[in-house]
XYZ file of C-alpha atoms in Angstrom:
629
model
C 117.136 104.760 108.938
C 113.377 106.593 110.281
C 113.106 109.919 108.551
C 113.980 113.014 111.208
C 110.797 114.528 111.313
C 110.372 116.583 114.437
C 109.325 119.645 115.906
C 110.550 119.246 119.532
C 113.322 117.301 121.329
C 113.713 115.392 124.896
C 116.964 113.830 124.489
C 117.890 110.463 126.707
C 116.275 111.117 129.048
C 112.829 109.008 129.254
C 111.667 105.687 130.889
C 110.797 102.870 128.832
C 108.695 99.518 129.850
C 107.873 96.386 128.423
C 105.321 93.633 130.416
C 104.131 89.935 129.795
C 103.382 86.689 131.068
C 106.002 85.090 132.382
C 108.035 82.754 130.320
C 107.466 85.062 127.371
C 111.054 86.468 127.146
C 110.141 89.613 128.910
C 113.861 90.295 130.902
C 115.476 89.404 127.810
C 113.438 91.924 126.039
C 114.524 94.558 128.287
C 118.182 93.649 128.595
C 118.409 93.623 124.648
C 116.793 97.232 125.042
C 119.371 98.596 127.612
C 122.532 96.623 125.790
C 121.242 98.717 122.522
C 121.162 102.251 124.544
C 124.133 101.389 126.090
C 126.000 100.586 123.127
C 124.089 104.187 122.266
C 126.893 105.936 125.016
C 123.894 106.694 127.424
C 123.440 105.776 131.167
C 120.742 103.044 131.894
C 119.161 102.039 134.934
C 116.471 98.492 134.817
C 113.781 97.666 137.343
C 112.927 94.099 136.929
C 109.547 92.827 138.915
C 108.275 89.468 138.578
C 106.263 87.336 140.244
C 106.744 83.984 142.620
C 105.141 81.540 140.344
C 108.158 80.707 137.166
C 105.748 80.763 134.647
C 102.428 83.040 133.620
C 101.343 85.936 135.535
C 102.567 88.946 134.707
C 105.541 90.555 134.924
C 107.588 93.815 133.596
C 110.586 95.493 132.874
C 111.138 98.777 132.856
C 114.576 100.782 131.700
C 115.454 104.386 132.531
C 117.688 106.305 130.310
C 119.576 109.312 130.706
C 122.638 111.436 129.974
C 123.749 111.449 133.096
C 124.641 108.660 135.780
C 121.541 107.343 137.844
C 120.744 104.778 140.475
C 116.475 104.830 140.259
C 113.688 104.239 138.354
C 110.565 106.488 137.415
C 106.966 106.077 137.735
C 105.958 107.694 134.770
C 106.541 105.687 131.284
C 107.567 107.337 127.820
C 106.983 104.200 125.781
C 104.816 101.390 126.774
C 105.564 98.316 124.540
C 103.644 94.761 124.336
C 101.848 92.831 122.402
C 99.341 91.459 124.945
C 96.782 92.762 126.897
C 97.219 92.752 130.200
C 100.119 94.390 129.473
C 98.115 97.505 128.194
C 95.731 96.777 130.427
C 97.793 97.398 134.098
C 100.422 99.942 132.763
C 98.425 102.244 130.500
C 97.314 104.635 132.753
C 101.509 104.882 133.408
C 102.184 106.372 130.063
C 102.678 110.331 129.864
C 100.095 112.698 128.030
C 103.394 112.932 125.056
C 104.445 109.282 125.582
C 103.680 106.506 123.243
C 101.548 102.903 123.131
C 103.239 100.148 120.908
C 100.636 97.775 120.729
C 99.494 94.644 118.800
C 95.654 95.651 116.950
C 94.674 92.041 116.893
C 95.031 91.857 120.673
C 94.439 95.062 122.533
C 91.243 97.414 122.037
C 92.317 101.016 122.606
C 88.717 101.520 124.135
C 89.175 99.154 126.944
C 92.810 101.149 128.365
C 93.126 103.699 130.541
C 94.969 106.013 128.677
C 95.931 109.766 128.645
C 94.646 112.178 126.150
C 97.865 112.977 123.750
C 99.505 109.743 124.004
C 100.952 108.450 120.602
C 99.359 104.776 119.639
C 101.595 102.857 117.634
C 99.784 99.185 116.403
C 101.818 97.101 114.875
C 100.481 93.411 113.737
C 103.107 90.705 115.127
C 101.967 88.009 113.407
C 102.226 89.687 110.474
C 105.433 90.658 110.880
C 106.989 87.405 112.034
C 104.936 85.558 108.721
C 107.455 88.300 106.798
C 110.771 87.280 108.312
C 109.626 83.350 107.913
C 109.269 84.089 103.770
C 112.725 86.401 103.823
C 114.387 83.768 105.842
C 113.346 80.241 105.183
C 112.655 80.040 109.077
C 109.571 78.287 110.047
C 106.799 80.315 111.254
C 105.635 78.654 114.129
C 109.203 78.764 116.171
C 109.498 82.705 115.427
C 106.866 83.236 118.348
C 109.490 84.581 120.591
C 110.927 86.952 118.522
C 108.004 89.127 119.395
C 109.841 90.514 122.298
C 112.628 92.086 119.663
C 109.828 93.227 117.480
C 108.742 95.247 120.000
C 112.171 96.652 120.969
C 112.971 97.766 117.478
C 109.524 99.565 117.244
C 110.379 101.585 120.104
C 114.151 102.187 119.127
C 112.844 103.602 115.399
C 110.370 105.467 117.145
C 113.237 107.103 119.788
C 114.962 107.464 116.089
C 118.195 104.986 117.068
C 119.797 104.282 113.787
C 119.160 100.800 113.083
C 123.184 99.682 113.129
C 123.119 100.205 116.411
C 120.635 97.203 116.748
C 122.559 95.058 114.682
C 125.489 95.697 116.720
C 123.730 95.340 120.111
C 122.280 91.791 118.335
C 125.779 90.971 117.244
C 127.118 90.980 120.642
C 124.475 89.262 122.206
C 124.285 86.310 119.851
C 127.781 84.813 119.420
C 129.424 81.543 118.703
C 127.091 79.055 117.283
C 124.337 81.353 117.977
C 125.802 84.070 115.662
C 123.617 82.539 112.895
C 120.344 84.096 114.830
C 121.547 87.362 114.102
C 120.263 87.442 110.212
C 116.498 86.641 111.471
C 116.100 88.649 114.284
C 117.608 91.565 111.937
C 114.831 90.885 109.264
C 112.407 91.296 112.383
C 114.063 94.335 113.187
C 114.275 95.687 109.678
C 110.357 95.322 109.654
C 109.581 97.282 113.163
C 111.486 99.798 111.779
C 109.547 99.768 108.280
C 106.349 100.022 109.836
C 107.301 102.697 112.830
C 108.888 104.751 109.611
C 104.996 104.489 107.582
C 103.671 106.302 110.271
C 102.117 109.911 109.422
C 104.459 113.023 109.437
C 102.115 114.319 112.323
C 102.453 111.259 114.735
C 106.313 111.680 114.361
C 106.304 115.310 115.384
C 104.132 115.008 118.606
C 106.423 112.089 119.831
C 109.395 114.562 121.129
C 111.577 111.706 122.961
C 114.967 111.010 121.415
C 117.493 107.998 121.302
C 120.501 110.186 120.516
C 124.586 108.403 120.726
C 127.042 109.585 122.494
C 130.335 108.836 121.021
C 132.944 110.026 123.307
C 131.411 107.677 126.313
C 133.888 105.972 128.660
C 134.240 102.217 128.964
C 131.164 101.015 131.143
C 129.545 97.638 132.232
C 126.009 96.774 132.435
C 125.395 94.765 135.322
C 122.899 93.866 137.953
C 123.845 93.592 142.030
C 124.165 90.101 141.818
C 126.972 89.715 139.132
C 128.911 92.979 140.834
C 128.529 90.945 144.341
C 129.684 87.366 142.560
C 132.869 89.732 141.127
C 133.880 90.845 144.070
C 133.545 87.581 146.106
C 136.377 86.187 142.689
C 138.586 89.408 143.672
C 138.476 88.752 146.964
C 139.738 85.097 146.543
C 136.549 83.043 147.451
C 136.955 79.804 146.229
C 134.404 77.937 148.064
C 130.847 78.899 148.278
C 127.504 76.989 149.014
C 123.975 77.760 148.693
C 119.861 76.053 148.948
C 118.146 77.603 145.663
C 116.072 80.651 147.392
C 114.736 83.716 145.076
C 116.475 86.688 144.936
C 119.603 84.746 145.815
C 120.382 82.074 143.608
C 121.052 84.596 140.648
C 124.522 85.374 142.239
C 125.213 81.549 142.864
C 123.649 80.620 139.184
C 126.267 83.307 137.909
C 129.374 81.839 139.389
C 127.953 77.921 138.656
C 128.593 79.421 134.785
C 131.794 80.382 134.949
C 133.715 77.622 136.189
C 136.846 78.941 134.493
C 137.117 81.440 137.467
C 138.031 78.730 139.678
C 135.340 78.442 142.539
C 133.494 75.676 143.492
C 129.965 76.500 144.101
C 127.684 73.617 145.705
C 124.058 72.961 145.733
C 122.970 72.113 149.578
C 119.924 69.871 150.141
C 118.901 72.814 153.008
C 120.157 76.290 154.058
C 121.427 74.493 157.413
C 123.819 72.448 155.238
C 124.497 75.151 153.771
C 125.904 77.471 156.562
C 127.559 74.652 158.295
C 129.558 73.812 154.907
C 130.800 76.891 154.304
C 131.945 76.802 158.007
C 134.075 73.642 157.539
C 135.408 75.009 154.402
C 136.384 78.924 156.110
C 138.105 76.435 159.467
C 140.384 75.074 157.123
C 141.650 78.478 155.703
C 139.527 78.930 152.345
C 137.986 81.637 151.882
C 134.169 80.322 152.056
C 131.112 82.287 151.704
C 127.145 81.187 151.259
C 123.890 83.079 149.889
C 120.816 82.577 150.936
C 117.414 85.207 151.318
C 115.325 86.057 154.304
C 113.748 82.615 155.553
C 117.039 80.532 154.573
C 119.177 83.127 156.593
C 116.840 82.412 159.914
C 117.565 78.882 159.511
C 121.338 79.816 159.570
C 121.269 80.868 163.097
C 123.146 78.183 164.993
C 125.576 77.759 162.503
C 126.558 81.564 162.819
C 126.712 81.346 166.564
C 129.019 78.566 166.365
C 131.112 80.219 164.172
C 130.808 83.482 166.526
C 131.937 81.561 169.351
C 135.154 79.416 167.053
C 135.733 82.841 165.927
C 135.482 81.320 161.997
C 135.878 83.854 158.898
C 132.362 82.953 156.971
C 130.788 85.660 155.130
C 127.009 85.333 154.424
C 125.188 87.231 151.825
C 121.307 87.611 152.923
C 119.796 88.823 149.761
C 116.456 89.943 151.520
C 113.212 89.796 150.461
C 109.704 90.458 151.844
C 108.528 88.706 155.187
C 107.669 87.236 157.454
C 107.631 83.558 156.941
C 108.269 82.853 152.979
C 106.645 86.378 152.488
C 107.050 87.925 148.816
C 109.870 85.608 147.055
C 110.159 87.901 144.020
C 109.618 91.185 145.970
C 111.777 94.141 147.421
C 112.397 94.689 151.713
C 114.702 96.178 154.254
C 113.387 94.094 157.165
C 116.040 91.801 157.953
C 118.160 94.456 159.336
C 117.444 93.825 163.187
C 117.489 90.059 162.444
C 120.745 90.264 161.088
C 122.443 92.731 164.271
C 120.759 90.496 167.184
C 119.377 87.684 165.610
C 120.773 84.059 167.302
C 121.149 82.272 170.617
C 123.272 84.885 173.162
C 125.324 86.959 172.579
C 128.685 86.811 169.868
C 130.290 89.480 167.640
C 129.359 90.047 163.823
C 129.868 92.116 161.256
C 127.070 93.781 159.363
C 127.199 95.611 156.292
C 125.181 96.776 153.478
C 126.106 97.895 149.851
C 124.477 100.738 148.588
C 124.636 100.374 145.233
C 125.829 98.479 142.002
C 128.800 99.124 142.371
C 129.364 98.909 145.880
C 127.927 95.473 145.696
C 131.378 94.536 144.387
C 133.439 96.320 146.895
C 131.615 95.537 149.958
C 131.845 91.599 148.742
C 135.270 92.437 148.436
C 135.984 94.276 151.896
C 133.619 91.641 153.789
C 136.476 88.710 153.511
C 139.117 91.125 154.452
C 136.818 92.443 157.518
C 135.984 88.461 158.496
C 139.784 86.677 158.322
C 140.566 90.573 160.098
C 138.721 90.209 163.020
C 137.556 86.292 162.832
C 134.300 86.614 162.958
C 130.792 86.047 160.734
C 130.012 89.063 158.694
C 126.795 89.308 156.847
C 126.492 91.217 153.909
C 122.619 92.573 153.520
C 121.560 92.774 149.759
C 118.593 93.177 148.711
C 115.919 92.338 145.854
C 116.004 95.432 144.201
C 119.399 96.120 143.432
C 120.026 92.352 142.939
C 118.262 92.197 139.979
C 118.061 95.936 138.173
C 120.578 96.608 135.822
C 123.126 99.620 135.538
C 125.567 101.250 133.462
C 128.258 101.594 135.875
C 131.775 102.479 134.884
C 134.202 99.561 135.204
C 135.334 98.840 139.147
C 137.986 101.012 140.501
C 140.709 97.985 141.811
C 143.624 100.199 142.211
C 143.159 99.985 145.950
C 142.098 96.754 146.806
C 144.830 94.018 148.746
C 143.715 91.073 150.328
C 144.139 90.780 153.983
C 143.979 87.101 155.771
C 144.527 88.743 159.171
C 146.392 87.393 162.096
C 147.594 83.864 160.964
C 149.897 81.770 163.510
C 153.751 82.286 162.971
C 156.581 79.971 162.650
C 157.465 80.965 166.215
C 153.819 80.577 167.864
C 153.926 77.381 166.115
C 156.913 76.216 167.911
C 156.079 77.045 171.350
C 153.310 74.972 170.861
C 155.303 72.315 169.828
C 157.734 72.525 172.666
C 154.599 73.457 175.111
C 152.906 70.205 173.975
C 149.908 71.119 175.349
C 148.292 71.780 171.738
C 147.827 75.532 170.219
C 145.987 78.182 171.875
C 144.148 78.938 169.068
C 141.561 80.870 171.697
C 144.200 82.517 173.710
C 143.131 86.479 174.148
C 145.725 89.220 173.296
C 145.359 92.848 174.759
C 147.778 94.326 172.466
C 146.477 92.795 168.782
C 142.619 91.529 170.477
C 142.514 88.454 168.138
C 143.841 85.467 168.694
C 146.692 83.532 165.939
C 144.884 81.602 163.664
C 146.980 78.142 162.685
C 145.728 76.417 159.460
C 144.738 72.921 159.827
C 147.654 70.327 159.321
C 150.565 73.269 160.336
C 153.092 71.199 162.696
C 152.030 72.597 165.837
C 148.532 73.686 165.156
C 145.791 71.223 166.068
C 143.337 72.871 168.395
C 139.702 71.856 169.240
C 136.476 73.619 168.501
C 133.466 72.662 170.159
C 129.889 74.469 169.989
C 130.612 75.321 174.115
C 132.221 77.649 175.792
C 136.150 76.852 175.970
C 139.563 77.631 177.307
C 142.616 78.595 175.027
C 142.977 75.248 173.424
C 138.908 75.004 172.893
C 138.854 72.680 175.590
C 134.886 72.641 176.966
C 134.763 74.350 180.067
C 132.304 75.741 182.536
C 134.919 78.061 184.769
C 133.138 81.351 185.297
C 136.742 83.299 185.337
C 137.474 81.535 181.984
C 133.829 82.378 180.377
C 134.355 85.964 181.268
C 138.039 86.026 179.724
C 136.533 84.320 176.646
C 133.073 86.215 176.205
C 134.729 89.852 176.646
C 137.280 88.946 174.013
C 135.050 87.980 171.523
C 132.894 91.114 172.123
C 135.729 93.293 172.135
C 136.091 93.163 168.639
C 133.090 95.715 168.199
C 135.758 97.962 169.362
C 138.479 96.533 167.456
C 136.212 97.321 164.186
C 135.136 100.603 164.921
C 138.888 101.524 165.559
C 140.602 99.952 162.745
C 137.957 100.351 159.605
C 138.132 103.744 158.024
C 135.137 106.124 158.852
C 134.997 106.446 155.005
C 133.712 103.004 155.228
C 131.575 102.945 157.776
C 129.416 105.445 156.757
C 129.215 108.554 153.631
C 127.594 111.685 153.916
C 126.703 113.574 150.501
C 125.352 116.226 149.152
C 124.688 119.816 150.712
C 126.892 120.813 153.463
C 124.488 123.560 154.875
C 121.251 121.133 154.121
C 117.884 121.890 154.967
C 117.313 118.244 155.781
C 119.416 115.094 155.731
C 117.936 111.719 154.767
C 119.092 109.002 156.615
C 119.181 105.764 155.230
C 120.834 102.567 154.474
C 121.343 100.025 151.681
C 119.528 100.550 147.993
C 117.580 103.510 149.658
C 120.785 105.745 149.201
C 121.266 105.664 144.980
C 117.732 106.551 145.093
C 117.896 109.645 147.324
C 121.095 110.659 145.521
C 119.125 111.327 142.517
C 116.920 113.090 144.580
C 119.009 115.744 145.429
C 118.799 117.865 142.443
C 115.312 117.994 142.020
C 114.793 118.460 145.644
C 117.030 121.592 144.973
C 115.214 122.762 142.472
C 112.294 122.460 144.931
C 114.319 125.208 147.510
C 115.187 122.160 149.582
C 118.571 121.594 150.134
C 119.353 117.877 151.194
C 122.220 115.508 152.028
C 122.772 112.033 152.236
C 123.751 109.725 155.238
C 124.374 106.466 154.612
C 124.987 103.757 157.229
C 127.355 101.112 155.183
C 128.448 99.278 158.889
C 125.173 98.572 160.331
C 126.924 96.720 163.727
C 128.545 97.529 165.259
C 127.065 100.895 164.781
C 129.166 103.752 163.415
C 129.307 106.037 166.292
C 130.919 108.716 164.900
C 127.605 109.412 163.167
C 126.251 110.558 166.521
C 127.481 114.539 165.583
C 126.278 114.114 162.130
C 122.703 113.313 163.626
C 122.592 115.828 166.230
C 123.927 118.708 164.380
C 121.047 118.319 161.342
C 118.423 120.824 161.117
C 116.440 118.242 160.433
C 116.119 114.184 160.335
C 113.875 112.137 157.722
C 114.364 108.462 157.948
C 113.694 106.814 154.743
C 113.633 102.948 154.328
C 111.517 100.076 152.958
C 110.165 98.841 156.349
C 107.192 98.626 158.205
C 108.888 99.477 161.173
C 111.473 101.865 160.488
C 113.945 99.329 161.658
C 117.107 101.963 160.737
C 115.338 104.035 163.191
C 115.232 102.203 165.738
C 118.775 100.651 166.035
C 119.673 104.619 166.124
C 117.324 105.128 168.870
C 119.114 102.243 170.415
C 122.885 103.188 169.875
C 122.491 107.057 169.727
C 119.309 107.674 171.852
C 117.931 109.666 169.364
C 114.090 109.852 167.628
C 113.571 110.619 164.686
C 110.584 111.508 163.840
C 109.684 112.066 160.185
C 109.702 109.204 158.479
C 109.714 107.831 154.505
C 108.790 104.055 154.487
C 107.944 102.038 151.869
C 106.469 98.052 152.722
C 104.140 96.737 149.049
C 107.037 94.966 148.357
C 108.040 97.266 145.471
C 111.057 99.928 145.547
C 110.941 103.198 146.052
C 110.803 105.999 143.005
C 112.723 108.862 142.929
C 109.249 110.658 142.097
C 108.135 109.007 145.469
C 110.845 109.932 147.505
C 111.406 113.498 146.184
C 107.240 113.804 147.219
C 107.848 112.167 150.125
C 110.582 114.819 151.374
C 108.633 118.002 149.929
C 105.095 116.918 151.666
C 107.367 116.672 155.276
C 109.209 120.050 154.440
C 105.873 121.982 153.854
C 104.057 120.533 156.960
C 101.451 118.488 155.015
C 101.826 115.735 156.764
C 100.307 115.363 160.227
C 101.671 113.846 163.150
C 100.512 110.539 165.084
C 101.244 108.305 167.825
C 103.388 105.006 166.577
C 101.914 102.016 168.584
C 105.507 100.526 168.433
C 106.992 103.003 170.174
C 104.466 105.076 171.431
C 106.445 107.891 169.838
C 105.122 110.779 168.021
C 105.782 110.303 164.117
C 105.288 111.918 160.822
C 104.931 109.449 157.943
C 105.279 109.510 154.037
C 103.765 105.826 153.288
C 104.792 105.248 149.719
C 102.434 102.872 147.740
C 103.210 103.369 144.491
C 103.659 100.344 141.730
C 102.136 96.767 140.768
């Protein structure tokens, strides 16, 4: 246990970082550091970036602790741990004037950092202390390497003054079954971090004012990233079938469900993202519930298949996990600019659902809701993720189910079936219906079912035709499900608004932007600004009961990881309105709620200055963020 010696006291709440080469065990490093502070009873949020290549260049982790639920990360860093150089190197200059350094001697030079004045430097020798576990355990030196990564976590848990059991517990849960016997050595590594952090003079202990502290009386949570919360819902919602081509930031979720075969899905490896799409659409035609996952450039490929399933009217659900364009663009990075793709993207036109989680946890319930919406009104729907919530962690609490029933919409009934039987004409699988406006859907091999489907327009039966009378019958029923899904899903679910009801400003957004802005709101408070929330969830057809909510704000700022402000313009589209302050974001990185809480007070004092947007030729005010590596 490290001695309490302390003058002052910042309790959970501080951001903590660790960096490396790739391949070095960095995300496990950081997901050993969050499973310890949430087994602490405090709220966690992770920011994993990473870069394209799999092994090497650098990459970090950084972890965000609190008391209190959040959704974001921070810019500034409270402890900086590594035991490399470039490490130190990029991210010193991060770490606050009280913050601390944990640092290897033998390979960093304080001289050559950028760091502030006050911040703590804590050198520990990793060698040395991995040559002490080999003696104490019998383990041979040269295969402890990796165990540097949990050196450096236990440093910076004495340091935040964690009681060590909660390290052994965290270890204990992580290393089970025939890996339980790791515990006992990465414990003697953690024993000596904890040694050496507690050697350190009375005086360095009492300038370092950030605290670790448990909270015992803390609900049940999980910690989870977007793409395990998206893969859970898809189980609850009864996919069975789902196919992907190995594309970065998607193949997480797929990876995730290819390990746990017990939940009774089969998940298959397509030789391209075309195979892909037009396998999931066999499986949905025959009355499984199918989905596929795929980022950016595989989701462009995936364009004829989704018209053909627009015009058979097939329940596929497609989860674009986007990424930064165009072309192959950043693999490993974070964008919002598939969004216009994904409304009007593909040859003519045909109706699709498009809908974005906003965060974690909505990742499960929107996977959930999509397969309802797409057997509902037989049609594609495409689910827009993203990079950043698809791989940062949070401690969420566990998924409120109490709610959720499957729907498999309209399916043929024993009576339809019949009259086709006795009609003998085949099933009118295609035939329109003014009172429901979808069609019966038979499932192949029903006694009375068979139908055709053909990538042409058809009749009732999906018989190919050219007949102008039929093509207009066929096209306006199709697109009259817009209006079918604006009428029967809940408002509540196309859209939220939160926050102040007499705001100064409301933020408009969509997608990952929204946890971020909903952290914003108390500091922006405390700033004299008083700000809500609007968050599109149904991106198309567009909610247009938000058209009041718009026009009745004092006052608009659009914020969104785009170039192009591509929220912005789909409301100019559907609503005819501007706006015209603007908070975009397009390195590749998220947005921080330091950023964004900038961001909003630079537009609400004036300090930004208007100019012309060559895309629109519309005046704009914009907050560029830049921010991170």
């Amino acid at each position: 246990m490290v001695r309490e010696r302390f003058k002052m006291k910042v309790v959970n709440d501080f951001s903590w970082m660790i960096g490396g080469p790739q391949g070095t065990g960095v995300d496990s490093s950081a997901n050993l550091f969050a499973q310890a502070c949430a087994t602490a009873g405090v709220w966690v949020f992770g920011k994993r970036e990473y870069h394209s290549n799999i092994k090497g260049k650098h990459s970090y982790f950084q972890v965000r602790v609190n008391n209190q639920p959040i959704h974001s990360h921070v810019d500034d860093v409270h402890v900086l741990a590594t035991f490399e150089d470039s490490t130190a190197k990029l991210h010193a200059h991060e770490v606050v004037k009280s913050g601390a350094l944990i640092y290897d001697p033998t390979k960093i030079m304080l001289d050559d950092l950028n760091l502030k004045s006050g911040v703590i430097t804590l050198p520990i020798d990793f060698n040395m202390v991995l040559r002490h576990v080999a003696e104490v355990t019998g383990e041979e030196y040269g295969k402890l390497a990796i165990m540097k990564n949990v050196i450096a976590v236990a440093a910076s848990m004495a340091l935040l003054r964690l009681d060590i059991s909660h390290m052994e517990e965290t270890l204990s849960r992580l290393f089970t079954g025939k890996k339980a016997k790791l515990v006992p050595t990465n414990m003697a590594a953690v024993k000596k971090a904890y040694e050496a952090v507690d050697a350190l003079p009375d005086e360095m202990h009492d300038q370092f004012p950030y605290h670790l502290e448990p909270n015992k009386n803390m609900p049940k949570r999980f910690l989870i990233n977007g793409a395990q919360a998206a893969a859970l819902g898809k189980l609850k919602a009864g996919c069975r079938y789902q196919t992907y081509y190995p594309i970065s930031p998607a193949t997480d979720e797929s990876n995730y469900l290819e390990s746990h075969p017990e939940y009774g899905i089969a998940v298959v490896q397509c030789e391209d993202e075309i195979a892909s799409i037009d396998m999931a659409l066999g499986a949905a035609t025959t009355g499984v519930r199918a989905s596929t996952a795929t980022s950016g450039p595989g989701f462009c490929l995936m364009a004829e298949g989704m018209g053909w399933g627009g015009m058979n009217e097939v329940p596929i659900v497609v989860f674009n996990y986007q990424r930064g364009g165009p072309s192959t663009g950043l693999p490993t990075r974070h964008e919002q600019g598939d969004l216009l793709f994904s409304v009007f993207g593909g040859h003519g036109e045909y109706p699709r659902l498009v809908i974005a989680p906003s965060t974690i946890d909505d990742h499960f319930h929107v996977a959930f809701e999509s397969f309802n919406y797409a057997d509902k009104f037989q049609t594609p729907v495409v689910v827009l993720n993203d990079k950043f919530l698809t791989h940062s962690i949070q401690t969420i609490p566990p998924f409120d189910e109490s709610n959720l029933v499957v729907d498999r919409g309209r399916l043929a009934t024993a009576a339809e079936l019949e009259a086709a039987i006795a009609e003998g004409k085949g099933f009118p699988r295609f035939r329109p219906d003014a009172k429901v406006g979808v069609s019966p859907r038979p499932y192949p091999g029903q006694e009375g079912g068979p139908y055709w489907m053909t990538g042409d327009e058809h009749d009732d039966y999906g018989h190919i035709t050219e007949n102008p009378e039929t093509r207009k019958k066929m096209h306006e029923k199709r697109m009259g499900k817009y209006k079918l899904m604006l009428e029967q899903i809940p408002e509540d679910r196309q859209f939220s608004l939160q926050g102040e009801k007499d705001a100064d400003v409301t933020l408009v957004c969509w997608g990952t932007t929204s946890g971020i802005l909903l952290d914003a709101l108390a500091p922006l408070k405390e700033k004299g600004i008083k700000a809500n929330i609007l968050t599109y969830r149904i991106l198309n057809p567009f909610p247009v009961a938000t058209e009041k909510i718009l026009k009745k704000a004092k006052k608009l700022i659009l914020v969104e990881s785009t170039l192009g402000a591509q929220l912005g313009a789909l409301i100019r589209m559907r609503a005819g309105l501007h706006i015209s302050s603007q908070i975009l974001k397009y390195t590749g990185r998220p947005m921080s709620l330091n950023e964004v809480v900038d961001g909003v007070v630079k537009i609400q004092k004036k300090e930004v200055a208007s100019e012309l947007d060559p895309m629109t030729g519309m005046s704009v005010e914009k907050v560029v963020l830049t921010y991170g590596l």
